[in-house]
């Protein structure tokens, strides 16, 4: 039997969450696993919003790929919008929240019973005009909820088109014909558009489609603040207010930062903070906006820094508890686990006891055997997965996709090569294999400098079959150096012996061989190993020829 039979694959974690598409997916709230970090953010964001006394209405949430920020916000928005709050998934979610914060869970349950939710608007980043993205996303959500609002920009542009069509003999004839199909006249159409009559929105759209042989009318959306006012007036009897969520905002700034009107972003933030309406704006980014704009003109970069300061920032990156609190939910054990545990009780006990001395974990206050939930991952592999993911993960490969996808080098691919007739664990080198493509992508980062050292070491060692353990040592060292927290995890002999799934004597022999070949060196002043200085090697030439 291979090791895949010890754990269950949870498919809902295979793909990244996208709030625009997943907000109404009940699986997202049913599959959410709160922990200390996410509960703190729920408390900070949700607390004042559901009690109606929030003093912060403009926020920005930072989080690397794989930290679960999009899933968190999707669930938060489902709660605020009363979406999928009648099912078992919501009940289970509040029970899990209650384990960390009973008062917050009670507030969420109370809010779910209230008549007025928020109108939640996921923002689609389809245009380089920020105001247009907001206005058209808002219009889409209003239409979804059968709230008839037509922004003035639509009417003004439609009216200008009708007047233009009137000036041509052929276009006027076609306009009269299309109006007749909609049981109206050109004069009534002009009057309806001039008086901002919302019933003429659909009429004009059909006339435009006929005039343009099937094309759809796409207006510039008009003034953003005016549109927000129209929307707020239209929803006030059914909703508490509006919550705008712009996921991947950092990427949006990276793509359009030099042409965006920064003042529009600032104006919307100030509107949410100071208007009489209960509106909230939440931006989401992988890193600080200034890191996306530093390469732009100084005047533009400085402007973005000022705007970024208008938002209350929260980071999910500085929290380190997600691995132990989440892992047992992501890869729950199967019925075969108990027999396996009985067979290898001594080996597991020794492995877990050593992990208690490791300083990187925030151990849960309750429950026995906290490292059992993550096995077959070595406890330090689990810790490193969390930290490495925050450093190098991309949408396609993250903390969650490693644990649940069927990709090459993913967890289940690794486990399929292990037989339960022997005791094994997933060592630190397995993370290098999975994330190597991501690591190589960091061409201008210190991550890439470490990768170049690793490549030089491999090139010098050679790829002979009898070098398998040596290669595992080098991969493990690369992962530890990329994580870069030597106060917690370093590359001394005891750590390398502990985190690689090979006999200890073979690991020590591999380390000695790498030293003798002058591929790694022992740093006596620090007490751990480093890659030998390889600055004389022309890496760019090497990569170009390979």
CSV table of C-alpha atoms in Angstrom, one decimal, residues 294-531:
chain,number,residue,atom,x,y,z
A,294,UNK,CA,8.9,51.9,-7.8
A,295,UNK,CA,10.0,51.4,-11.4
A,296,UNK,CA,7.6,54.1,-12.6
A,297,UNK,CA,8.2,57.8,-12.9
A,298,UNK,CA,9.1,59.3,-9.5
A,299,UNK,CA,6.1,61.7,-9.6
A,300,UNK,CA,3.7,58.7,-10.3
A,301,UNK,CA,5.4,56.5,-7.6
A,302,UNK,CA,5.1,59.3,-5.0
A,303,UNK,CA,1.5,59.8,-5.8
A,304,UNK,CA,0.7,56.1,-5.3
A,305,UNK,CA,2.6,56.2,-2.0
A,306,UNK,CA,0.3,59.0,-0.8
A,307,UNK,CA,-2.8,57.2,-1.8
A,308,UNK,CA,-1.7,53.9,-0.3
A,309,UNK,CA,-1.4,55.8,3.0
A,310,UNK,CA,-5.1,56.6,2.9
A,311,UNK,CA,-6.0,53.0,3.5
A,312,UNK,CA,-5.8,51.0,6.7
A,313,UNK,CA,-3.4,48.2,6.0
A,314,UNK,CA,-3.5,44.7,7.3
A,315,UNK,CA,-1.0,41.9,6.4
A,316,UNK,CA,-1.7,38.2,6.5
A,317,UNK,CA,2.0,37.5,5.8
A,318,UNK,CA,3.3,38.1,9.3
A,319,UNK,CA,1.3,35.3,10.8
A,320,UNK,CA,2.8,31.8,11.0
A,321,UNK,CA,0.1,29.7,12.5
A,322,UNK,CA,-1.7,28.5,9.3
A,323,UNK,CA,0.2,25.3,8.9
A,324,UNK,CA,-0.7,23.4,12.1
A,325,UNK,CA,-4.2,24.8,12.4
A,326,UNK,CA,-5.2,24.1,8.7
A,327,UNK,CA,-3.4,20.9,7.8
A,328,UNK,CA,-5.6,18.3,9.4
A,329,UNK,CA,-8.6,19.8,7.5
A,330,UNK,CA,-6.8,19.8,4.2
A,331,UNK,CA,-5.4,16.3,4.3
A,332,UNK,CA,-7.6,14.4,6.8
A,333,UNK,CA,-6.5,10.9,7.7
A,334,UNK,CA,-8.3,7.9,6.4
A,335,UNK,CA,-9.3,4.7,8.3
A,336,UNK,CA,-5.9,3.2,7.4
A,337,UNK,CA,-4.1,5.7,9.6
A,338,UNK,CA,-4.7,4.0,13.0
A,339,UNK,CA,-3.0,0.7,11.8
A,340,UNK,CA,-0.1,2.7,10.4
A,341,UNK,CA,0.3,4.6,13.6
A,342,UNK,CA,0.3,1.4,15.6
A,343,UNK,CA,2.9,-0.1,13.3
A,344,UNK,CA,5.3,2.9,13.4
A,345,UNK,CA,4.4,4.4,16.9
A,346,UNK,CA,8.1,4.6,18.0
A,347,UNK,CA,9.3,6.3,14.8
A,348,UNK,CA,6.5,8.8,14.9
A,349,UNK,CA,6.9,9.5,18.6
A,350,UNK,CA,10.6,10.2,18.0
A,351,UNK,CA,9.9,12.4,15.0
A,352,UNK,CA,7.2,14.5,16.8
A,353,UNK,CA,9.1,14.8,20.1
A,354,UNK,CA,12.0,16.5,18.3
A,355,UNK,CA,9.6,18.9,16.6
A,356,UNK,CA,8.6,20.3,20.0
A,357,UNK,CA,12.1,21.8,20.3
A,358,UNK,CA,11.6,23.6,17.0
A,359,UNK,CA,11.0,27.3,17.5
A,360,UNK,CA,9.0,28.0,14.4
A,361,UNK,CA,5.6,26.7,15.4
A,362,UNK,CA,2.9,28.5,17.3
A,363,UNK,CA,1.6,25.4,19.0
A,364,UNK,CA,-2.2,25.1,19.7
A,365,UNK,CA,-3.2,25.4,23.3
A,366,UNK,CA,-5.3,22.3,23.3
A,367,UNK,CA,-5.1,18.8,21.8
A,368,UNK,CA,-2.5,16.1,21.8
A,369,UNK,CA,0.0,15.2,19.1
A,370,UNK,CA,-0.2,18.6,17.2
A,371,UNK,CA,2.1,17.3,14.4
A,372,UNK,CA,0.1,14.2,13.6
A,373,UNK,CA,-2.4,16.1,11.4
A,374,UNK,CA,0.4,17.1,9.0
A,375,UNK,CA,2.0,13.7,8.6
A,376,UNK,CA,3.2,12.2,6.2
A,377,UNK,CA,4.8,15.7,5.9
A,378,UNK,CA,7.8,16.1,8.2
A,379,UNK,CA,6.8,18.8,10.8
A,380,UNK,CA,9.6,21.1,9.5
A,381,UNK,CA,8.5,20.4,5.9
A,382,UNK,CA,5.1,21.7,6.9
A,383,UNK,CA,6.5,24.8,8.5
A,384,UNK,CA,8.7,25.4,5.5
A,385,UNK,CA,5.8,24.9,3.0
A,386,UNK,CA,4.0,27.8,4.7
A,387,UNK,CA,7.1,30.0,4.7
A,388,UNK,CA,8.3,29.1,1.2
A,389,UNK,CA,4.8,29.6,-0.2
A,390,UNK,CA,4.7,33.1,1.2
A,391,UNK,CA,8.0,33.8,-0.5
A,392,UNK,CA,7.8,32.3,-4.0
A,393,UNK,CA,4.2,31.0,-4.6
A,394,UNK,CA,2.2,32.1,-7.7
A,395,UNK,CA,-1.4,31.5,-8.5
A,396,UNK,CA,-0.8,28.1,-10.0
A,397,UNK,CA,1.5,26.7,-7.2
A,398,UNK,CA,0.8,27.6,-3.6
A,399,UNK,CA,0.6,26.1,-0.1
A,400,UNK,CA,-2.9,24.7,-0.9
A,401,UNK,CA,-2.2,23.4,-4.4
A,402,UNK,CA,0.9,21.4,-3.2
A,403,UNK,CA,-1.4,19.7,-0.7
A,404,UNK,CA,-4.4,18.9,-2.9
A,405,UNK,CA,-3.5,19.0,-6.6
A,406,UNK,CA,-2.5,16.0,-8.7
A,407,UNK,CA,0.5,17.9,-10.3
A,408,UNK,CA,3.9,16.3,-10.7
A,409,UNK,CA,5.9,16.8,-7.5
A,410,UNK,CA,2.7,17.7,-5.5
A,411,UNK,CA,2.1,15.9,-2.2
A,412,UNK,CA,0.0,13.0,-3.7
A,413,UNK,CA,2.6,12.5,-6.4
A,414,UNK,CA,5.3,12.2,-3.8
A,415,UNK,CA,3.2,9.9,-1.6
A,416,UNK,CA,2.4,7.5,-4.4
A,417,UNK,CA,6.1,6.6,-4.6
A,418,UNK,CA,6.3,5.6,-0.9
A,419,UNK,CA,5.3,2.2,0.4
A,420,UNK,CA,3.9,1.7,3.9
A,421,UNK,CA,6.0,-1.4,4.3
A,422,UNK,CA,8.7,1.1,5.4
A,423,UNK,CA,8.6,4.2,7.5
A,424,UNK,CA,8.9,7.4,5.4
A,425,UNK,CA,8.0,11.1,5.5
A,426,UNK,CA,8.0,13.9,3.0
A,427,UNK,CA,11.3,15.7,3.5
A,428,UNK,CA,12.2,19.3,2.8
A,429,UNK,CA,13.7,18.6,-0.6
A,430,UNK,CA,10.3,17.7,-1.9
A,431,UNK,CA,9.3,21.4,-1.6
A,432,UNK,CA,12.2,22.4,-3.9
A,433,UNK,CA,11.0,20.0,-6.6
A,434,UNK,CA,7.4,21.4,-6.5
A,435,UNK,CA,8.4,25.1,-6.4
A,436,UNK,CA,11.5,25.1,-8.6
A,437,UNK,CA,9.7,26.7,-11.5
A,438,UNK,CA,8.5,29.5,-9.3
A,439,UNK,CA,12.0,29.9,-7.8
A,440,UNK,CA,13.5,30.2,-11.2
A,441,UNK,CA,11.1,33.0,-12.1
A,442,UNK,CA,12.7,35.4,-9.5
A,443,UNK,CA,15.3,36.6,-11.9
A,444,UNK,CA,16.1,39.9,-10.0
A,445,UNK,CA,15.7,38.7,-6.5
A,446,UNK,CA,18.0,37.2,-3.8
A,447,UNK,CA,15.9,34.0,-4.3
A,448,UNK,CA,17.4,33.7,-7.8
A,449,UNK,CA,20.9,34.2,-6.4
A,450,UNK,CA,20.4,31.2,-4.2
A,451,UNK,CA,19.0,29.2,-7.1
A,452,UNK,CA,22.1,30.1,-9.1
A,453,UNK,CA,24.3,28.7,-6.3
A,454,UNK,CA,22.3,25.6,-6.2
A,455,UNK,CA,22.6,25.1,-10.0
A,456,UNK,CA,26.3,25.6,-9.9
A,457,UNK,CA,26.6,23.0,-7.1
A,458,UNK,CA,24.5,20.5,-9.1
A,459,UNK,CA,26.6,21.1,-12.2
A,460,UNK,CA,29.8,20.5,-10.2
A,461,UNK,CA,28.4,17.4,-8.5
A,462,UNK,CA,27.0,15.7,-11.6
A,463,UNK,CA,23.8,13.8,-11.9
A,464,UNK,CA,25.0,10.2,-11.3
A,465,UNK,CA,22.5,7.9,-9.6
A,466,UNK,CA,24.8,7.5,-6.6
A,467,UNK,CA,24.5,11.2,-5.9
A,468,UNK,CA,20.8,11.0,-4.9
A,469,UNK,CA,21.3,11.8,-1.2
A,470,UNK,CA,23.8,14.6,-2.1
A,471,UNK,CA,21.2,16.2,-4.4
A,472,UNK,CA,18.6,16.0,-1.6
A,473,UNK,CA,21.0,17.8,0.8
A,474,UNK,CA,21.6,20.6,-1.8
A,475,UNK,CA,17.8,21.0,-2.4
A,476,UNK,CA,17.2,21.2,1.3
A,477,UNK,CA,19.9,23.8,1.8
A,478,UNK,CA,18.4,25.9,-1.0
A,479,UNK,CA,14.9,25.8,0.5
A,480,UNK,CA,16.3,26.8,4.0
A,481,UNK,CA,18.3,29.7,2.4
A,482,UNK,CA,15.3,31.0,0.4
A,483,UNK,CA,13.2,31.0,3.6
A,484,UNK,CA,16.1,32.9,5.2
A,485,UNK,CA,15.1,32.8,8.9
A,486,UNK,CA,18.3,31.3,10.4
A,487,UNK,CA,17.2,32.1,13.9
A,488,UNK,CA,14.6,29.4,13.5
A,489,UNK,CA,15.8,27.1,10.8
A,490,UNK,CA,19.4,26.7,9.6
A,491,UNK,CA,21.6,24.2,7.7
A,492,UNK,CA,23.5,22.5,10.5
A,493,UNK,CA,24.2,18.8,10.5
A,494,UNK,CA,21.4,17.9,13.0
A,495,UNK,CA,18.7,19.7,10.9
A,496,UNK,CA,19.9,18.2,7.6
A,497,UNK,CA,19.8,14.7,9.2
A,498,UNK,CA,16.4,15.4,10.7
A,499,UNK,CA,14.5,16.7,7.6
A,500,UNK,CA,15.7,14.4,4.8
A,501,UNK,CA,14.0,11.1,4.4
A,502,UNK,CA,17.2,9.0,4.2
A,503,UNK,CA,19.2,7.0,6.7
A,504,UNK,CA,21.2,9.3,8.9
A,505,UNK,CA,24.6,7.7,8.1
A,506,UNK,CA,23.9,8.3,4.4
A,507,UNK,CA,23.1,11.9,5.0
A,508,UNK,CA,26.3,12.5,7.0
A,509,UNK,CA,28.3,10.7,4.3
A,510,UNK,CA,26.7,12.9,1.6
A,511,UNK,CA,27.5,16.1,3.6
A,512,UNK,CA,31.2,15.0,3.9
A,513,UNK,CA,31.4,14.2,0.2
A,514,UNK,CA,30.0,17.7,-0.7
A,515,UNK,CA,32.5,19.3,1.6
A,516,UNK,CA,35.4,17.3,0.1
A,517,UNK,CA,34.3,18.3,-3.4
A,518,UNK,CA,34.3,21.9,-2.3
A,519,UNK,CA,30.6,22.3,-3.2
A,520,UNK,CA,29.5,23.3,0.3
A,521,UNK,CA,31.5,24.7,3.2
A,522,UNK,CA,31.0,24.7,6.9
A,523,UNK,CA,30.7,28.2,8.4
A,524,UNK,CA,32.4,27.7,11.8
A,525,UNK,CA,31.5,31.1,13.1
A,526,UNK,CA,27.8,30.3,12.6
A,527,UNK,CA,27.7,26.5,13.0
A,528,UNK,CA,26.0,25.6,9.7
A,529,UNK,CA,26.7,24.9,6.0
A,530,UNK,CA,26.6,27.2,3.0
A,531,UNK,CA,27.2,26.8,-0.7
